[in-house]
PDB file of C-alpha atoms in Angstrom:
ATOM      1  CA  GLU I   1      91.511 135.006  97.049  1.00  0.00           C
ATOM      2  CA  ARG I   2      95.308 134.006  97.776  1.00  0.00           C
ATOM      3  CA  PRO I   3      97.730 132.588  95.351  1.00  0.00           C
ATOM      4  CA  VAL I   4      98.176 128.673  95.885  1.00  0.00           C
ATOM      5  CA  GLU I   5     101.676 127.713  96.530  1.00  0.00           C
ATOM      6  CA  ILE I   6     101.214 123.879  97.102  1.00  0.00           C
ATOM      7  CA  ALA I   7     100.723 120.901  94.912  1.00  0.00           C
ATOM      8  CA  HIS I   8      98.426 118.226  96.135  1.00  0.00           C
ATOM      9  CA  LEU I   9      99.394 114.756  95.133  1.00  0.00           C
ATOM     10  CA  ALA I  10      97.639 111.707  95.202  1.00  0.00           C
ATOM     11  CA  LEU I  11      99.241 108.401  93.652  1.00  0.00           C
ATOM     12  CA  GLY I  12      97.629 105.124  93.223  1.00  0.00           C
ATOM     13  CA  TRP I  13      98.183 101.390  92.452  1.00  0.00           C
ATOM     14  CA  ARG I  14      95.721  98.746  91.549  1.00  0.00           C
ATOM     15  CA  ALA I  15      95.277  96.315  94.403  1.00  0.00           C
ATOM     16  CA  VAL I  16      93.279  93.278  95.631  1.00  0.00           C
ATOM     17  CA  SER I  17      89.838  92.526  96.446  1.00  0.00           C
ATOM     18  CA  VAL I  18      88.327  92.459  99.935  1.00  0.00           C
ATOM     19  CA  THR I  19      88.211  88.728  99.345  1.00  0.00           C
ATOM     20  CA  ASP I  20      91.556  88.127  97.928  1.00  0.00           C
ATOM     21  CA  ASP I  21      93.842  86.299 100.442  1.00  0.00           C
ATOM     22  CA  ASP I  22      96.666  88.750  99.677  1.00  0.00           C
ATOM     23  CA  ARG I  23      94.945  91.276 101.491  1.00  0.00           C
ATOM     24  CA  PHE I  24      96.993  90.303 104.599  1.00  0.00           C
ATOM     25  CA  ALA I  25     100.228  90.656 102.952  1.00  0.00           C
ATOM     26  CA  LEU I  26      99.134  93.782 101.298  1.00  0.00           C
ATOM     27  CA  ALA I  27      98.321  95.340 104.751  1.00  0.00           C
ATOM     28  CA  LEU I  28     101.704  94.533 106.032  1.00  0.00           C
ATOM     29  CA  LEU I  29     103.476  95.924 102.985  1.00  0.00           C
ATOM     30  CA  ASN I  30     101.317  99.064 103.216  1.00  0.00           C
ATOM     31  CA  HIS I  31     102.272  99.498 107.130  1.00  0.00           C
ATOM     32  CA  VAL I  32     105.940  99.290 106.153  1.00  0.00           C
ATOM     33  CA  PHE I  33     105.420 101.710 103.058  1.00  0.00           C
ATOM     34  CA  GLY I  34     103.308 104.551 104.308  1.00  0.00           C
ATOM     35  CA  SER I  35     101.212 103.792 107.368  1.00  0.00           C
ATOM     36  CA  GLY I  36     102.414 106.059 110.205  1.00  0.00           C
ATOM     37  CA  PRO I  37     105.518 107.852 111.468  1.00  0.00           C
ATOM     38  CA  SER I  38     107.865 104.882 111.404  1.00  0.00           C
ATOM     39  CA  SER I  39     107.044 103.906 107.771  1.00  0.00           C
ATOM     40  CA  ARG I  40     109.571 104.270 104.522  1.00  0.00           C
ATOM     41  CA  LEU I  41     107.592 107.191 103.355  1.00  0.00           C
ATOM     42  CA  PHE I  42     107.480 109.302 106.438  1.00  0.00           C
ATOM     43  CA  GLN I  43     111.015 108.675 107.610  1.00  0.00           C
ATOM     44  CA  GLU I  44     112.470 109.251 103.897  1.00  0.00           C
ATOM     45  CA  VAL I  45     110.386 111.970 102.190  1.00  0.00           C
ATOM     46  CA  ARG I  46     109.550 114.121 105.205  1.00  0.00           C
ATOM     47  CA  GLU I  47     112.153 113.399 108.107  1.00  0.00           C
ATOM     48  CA  THR I  48     115.251 112.809 105.920  1.00  0.00           C
ATOM     49  CA  ARG I  49     114.501 115.167 102.955  1.00  0.00           C
ATOM     50  CA  GLY I  50     112.135 117.584 104.238  1.00  0.00           C
ATOM     51  CA  LEU I  51     109.803 117.367 101.021  1.00  0.00           C
ATOM     52  CA  THR I  52     106.443 117.562 102.816  1.00  0.00           C
ATOM     53  CA  TYR I  53     104.847 117.791 106.106  1.00  0.00           C
ATOM     54  CA  SER I  54     102.506 114.931 105.782  1.00  0.00           C
ATOM     55  CA  ILE I  55     102.746 111.900 103.725  1.00  0.00           C
ATOM     56  CA  SER I  56     100.792 108.510 104.075  1.00  0.00           C
ATOM     57  CA  SER I  57      99.791 105.610 102.135  1.00  0.00           C
ATOM     58  CA  GLY I  58      96.400 103.509 102.566  1.00  0.00           C
ATOM     59  CA  VAL I  59      94.377 100.554 101.236  1.00  0.00           C
ATOM     60  CA  SER I  60      90.764 100.390  99.968  1.00  0.00           C
ATOM     61  CA  HIS I  61      89.217  97.174  99.253  1.00  0.00           C
ATOM     62  CA  HIS I  62      86.163  96.625  97.150  1.00  0.00           C
ATOM     63  CA  VAL I  63      84.500  93.565  95.817  1.00  0.00           C
ATOM     64  CA  ASP I  64      86.012  93.238  92.581  1.00  0.00           C
ATOM     65  CA  THR I  65      89.337  95.391  93.210  1.00  0.00           C
ATOM     66  CA  GLY I  66      91.153  97.409  95.311  1.00  0.00           C
ATOM     67  CA  ALA I  67      93.851 100.236  95.739  1.00  0.00           C
ATOM     68  CA  LEU I  68      96.863 101.426  97.338  1.00  0.00           C
ATOM     69  CA  SER I  69      97.088 105.282  97.309  1.00  0.00           C
ATOM     70  CA  VAL I  70      99.620 107.817  98.649  1.00  0.00           C
ATOM     71  CA  HIS I  71      98.641 111.326  99.697  1.00  0.00           C
ATOM     72  CA  CYS I  72     100.723 114.279 100.203  1.00  0.00           C
ATOM     73  CA  ALA I  73     101.202 117.983  99.639  1.00  0.00           C
ATOM     74  CA  THR I  74     104.515 119.665  98.578  1.00  0.00           C
ATOM     75  CA  ALA I  75     105.995 122.865  97.295  1.00  0.00           C
ATOM     76  CA  LEU I  76     105.598 123.219  93.592  1.00  0.00           C
ATOM     77  CA  ALA I  77     109.380 123.263  93.125  1.00  0.00           C
ATOM     78  CA  LYS I  78     109.718 119.961  95.067  1.00  0.00           C
ATOM     79  CA  VAL I  79     107.280 117.762  93.158  1.00  0.00           C
ATOM     80  CA  ASP I  80     109.681 116.134  90.979  1.00  0.00           C
ATOM     81  CA  ASP I  81     112.195 115.541  93.941  1.00  0.00           C
ATOM     82  CA  LEU I  82     109.217 114.003  96.113  1.00  0.00           C
ATOM     83  CA  LEU I  83     108.043 111.621  93.073  1.00  0.00           C
ATOM     84  CA  GLY I  84     111.431 110.470  92.713  1.00  0.00           C
ATOM     85  CA  VAL I  85     112.064 109.477  96.315  1.00  0.00           C
ATOM     86  CA  VAL I  86     108.528 107.901  96.264  1.00  0.00           C
ATOM     87  CA  ASP I  87     109.224 105.894  93.104  1.00  0.00           C
ATOM     88  CA  GLY I  88     112.620 104.875  94.542  1.00  0.00           C
ATOM     89  CA  ILE I  89     110.936 103.550  97.804  1.00  0.00           C
ATOM     90  CA  VAL I  90     108.333 101.701  95.589  1.00  0.00           C
ATOM     91  CA  GLU I  91     110.888 100.284  93.377  1.00  0.00           C
ATOM     92  CA  ASP I  92     112.959  98.924  96.480  1.00  0.00           C
ATOM     93  CA  LEU I  93     109.952  97.437  97.964  1.00  0.00           C
ATOM     94  CA  ARG I  94     109.198  95.681  94.532  1.00  0.00           C
ATOM     95  CA  ARG I  95     112.582  94.275  94.086  1.00  0.00           C
ATOM     96  CA  HIS I  96     113.491  93.414  97.695  1.00  0.00           C
ATOM     97  CA  GLY I  97     110.470  93.296  99.641  1.00  0.00           C
ATOM     98  CA  ILE I  98     110.693  93.829 103.448  1.00  0.00           C
ATOM     99  CA  GLY I  99     113.083  92.220 106.154  1.00  0.00           C
ATOM    100  CA  ARG I 100     112.010  89.745 108.510  1.00  0.00           C
ATOM    101  CA  GLU I 101     112.413  92.050 111.214  1.00  0.00           C
ATOM    102  CA  GLU I 102     110.660  94.762 109.771  1.00  0.00           C
ATOM    103  CA  LEU I 103     107.894  92.164 108.864  1.00  0.00           C
ATOM    104  CA  ALA I 104     107.742  91.149 112.628  1.00  0.00           C
ATOM    105  CA  ARG I 105     107.510  94.663 113.803  1.00  0.00           C
ATOM    106  CA  ALA I 106     104.410  95.367 111.188  1.00  0.00           C
ATOM    107  CA  LYS I 107     102.607  92.307 112.458  1.00  0.00           C
ATOM    108  CA  GLY I 108     103.050  93.408 116.015  1.00  0.00           C
ATOM    109  CA  SER I 109     101.753  96.845 115.313  1.00  0.00           C
ATOM    110  CA  LEU I 110      98.689  95.405 112.992  1.00  0.00           C
ATOM    111  CA  ARG I 111      97.911  92.938 115.670  1.00  0.00           C
ATOM    112  CA  GLY I 112      97.812  95.514 118.348  1.00  0.00           C
ATOM    113  CA  SER I 113      95.767  98.140 116.257  1.00  0.00           C
ATOM    114  CA  PHE I 114      93.333  95.424 115.096  1.00  0.00           C
ATOM    115  CA  LEU I 115      92.756  94.333 118.805  1.00  0.00           C
ATOM    116  CA  MET I 116      92.565  98.102 120.261  1.00  0.00           C
ATOM    117  CA  GLY I 117      89.967  98.572 117.466  1.00  0.00           C
ATOM    118  CA  TYR I 118      87.591  96.107 119.316  1.00  0.00           C
ATOM    119  CA  GLU I 119      87.346  98.767 122.211  1.00  0.00           C
ATOM    120  CA  ASP I 120      85.565 101.238 120.016  1.00  0.00           C
ATOM    121  CA  VAL I 121      81.947 100.357 119.248  1.00  0.00           C
ATOM    122  CA  GLY I 122      81.954 102.363 115.850  1.00  0.00           C
ATOM    123  CA  SER I 123      85.157 100.363 114.673  1.00  0.00           C
ATOM    124  CA  ARG I 124      83.573  97.212 115.774  1.00  0.00           C
ATOM    125  CA  MET I 125      80.308  97.726 113.773  1.00  0.00           C
ATOM    126  CA  THR I 126      82.152  98.968 110.791  1.00  0.00           C
ATOM    127  CA  ARG I 127      84.213  95.760 110.638  1.00  0.00           C
ATOM    128  CA  LEU I 128      81.190  93.502 111.155  1.00  0.00           C
ATOM    129  CA  GLY I 129      79.173  95.724 108.493  1.00  0.00           C
ATOM    130  CA  VAL I 130      81.998  95.449 105.700  1.00  0.00           C
ATOM    131  CA  ALA I 131      82.484  91.859 106.437  1.00  0.00           C
ATOM    132  CA  GLU I 132      78.809  91.016 106.063  1.00  0.00           C
ATOM    133  CA  THR I 133      78.194  93.179 103.140  1.00  0.00           C
ATOM    134  CA  MET I 134      81.313  92.455 101.114  1.00  0.00           C
ATOM    135  CA  ARG I 135      82.689  89.170 102.209  1.00  0.00           C
ATOM    136  CA  GLY I 136      79.400  87.556 102.887  1.00  0.00           C
ATOM    137  CA  GLY I 137      80.358  86.696 106.404  1.00  0.00           C
ATOM    138  CA  VAL I 138      82.619  87.543 109.662  1.00  0.00           C
ATOM    139  CA  THR I 139      85.932  86.240 109.992  1.00  0.00           C
ATOM    140  CA  PRO I 140      86.587  85.168 113.605  1.00  0.00           C
ATOM    141  CA  ILE I 141      89.167  87.315 115.553  1.00  0.00           C
ATOM    142  CA  ALA I 142      91.499  84.544 116.066  1.00  0.00           C
ATOM    143  CA  GLU I 143      91.207  83.455 112.192  1.00  0.00           C
ATOM    144  CA  HIS I 144      91.958  86.940 111.124  1.00  0.00           C
ATOM    145  CA  LEU I 145      95.028  87.334 113.187  1.00  0.00           C
ATOM    146  CA  ALA I 146      96.370  83.773 112.115  1.00  0.00           C
ATOM    147  CA  HIS I 147      96.012  84.774 108.556  1.00  0.00           C
ATOM    148  CA  LEU I 148      98.180  87.898 109.530  1.00  0.00           C
ATOM    149  CA  GLU I 149     100.751  85.911 111.339  1.00  0.00           C
ATOM    150  CA  ALA I 150     101.067  83.474 108.540  1.00  0.00           C
ATOM    151  CA  VAL I 151     102.192  85.910 105.995  1.00  0.00           C
ATOM    152  CA  THR I 152     106.104  85.688 105.078  1.00  0.00           C
ATOM    153  CA  ASP I 153     108.473  88.182 103.634  1.00  0.00           C
ATOM    154  CA  ASP I 154     108.187  86.339 100.279  1.00  0.00           C
ATOM    155  CA  ASP I 155     104.473  86.943 100.260  1.00  0.00           C
ATOM    156  CA  VAL I 156     104.855  90.686 100.969  1.00  0.00           C
ATOM    157  CA  LEU I 157     107.572  90.672  98.148  1.00  0.00           C
ATOM    158  CA  ARG I 158     105.170  88.752  95.576  1.00  0.00           C
ATOM    159  CA  VAL I 159     102.200  91.317  96.709  1.00  0.00           C
ATOM    160  CA  ALA I 160     104.672  94.319  96.131  1.00  0.00           C
ATOM    161  CA  GLU I 161     105.549  92.968  92.658  1.00  0.00           C
ATOM    162  CA  ARG I 162     101.905  92.188  91.881  1.00  0.00           C
ATOM    163  CA  VAL I 163     100.467  96.022  92.962  1.00  0.00           C
ATOM    164  CA  PHE I 164     103.707  98.117  92.374  1.00  0.00           C
ATOM    165  CA  GLY I 165     104.175  96.100  89.165  1.00  0.00           C
ATOM    166  CA  SER I 166     101.022  97.717  87.722  1.00  0.00           C
ATOM    167  CA  PRO I 167     100.826 101.222  86.185  1.00  0.00           C
ATOM    168  CA  ARG I 168     100.751 103.987  88.824  1.00  0.00           C
ATOM    169  CA  VAL I 169      98.056 106.651  88.289  1.00  0.00           C
ATOM    170  CA  LEU I 170      98.914 110.284  89.621  1.00  0.00           C
ATOM    171  CA  SER I 171      96.511 113.217  90.400  1.00  0.00           C
ATOM    172  CA  SER I 172      97.563 116.630  91.309  1.00  0.00           C
ATOM    173  CA  VAL I 173      95.937 119.846  91.940  1.00  0.00           C
ATOM    174  CA  ALA I 174      98.526 122.564  91.631  1.00  0.00           C
ATOM    175  CA  PRO I 175      98.987 126.207  90.651  1.00  0.00           C
ATOM    176  CA  ALA I 176      99.094 126.811  87.046  1.00  0.00           C
TER     177      ALA I 176
END
């Protein structure tokens, strides 16, 4: 046995279902918020402040609801600072959304990832299986990309308010 020095955190907000049209705006919001090394979470929490080695957000969709979640680990003494920074980023997105340039970069990144996913058989089959079982049919690639491209910065702001305006849930595993 060794002493535990790290607190593992999971934060979550209620999001949209797998059939909700807002899922495209949510995907773009999530990309800017915490999906990858250029995201606001990664840049501010890890790169600028050094509060964690790894932090990311993700979206899960279900038939009746969904979730946007953040996962990270930090030193016990840094938990309050880390949560304060995350809450600040959330509040900024909720009040101001994302800019048009940021939206355009996010669209390009998601479009590229979506299309590159078709080079992997497992990703392709997962997409088809989820679409059939959860949405009752497959959305053609061109239609999916058109929905993504149609999202405006106002749509992202509305979805940020919808998701981040709901209560946040926090789960932690930390030393006593």
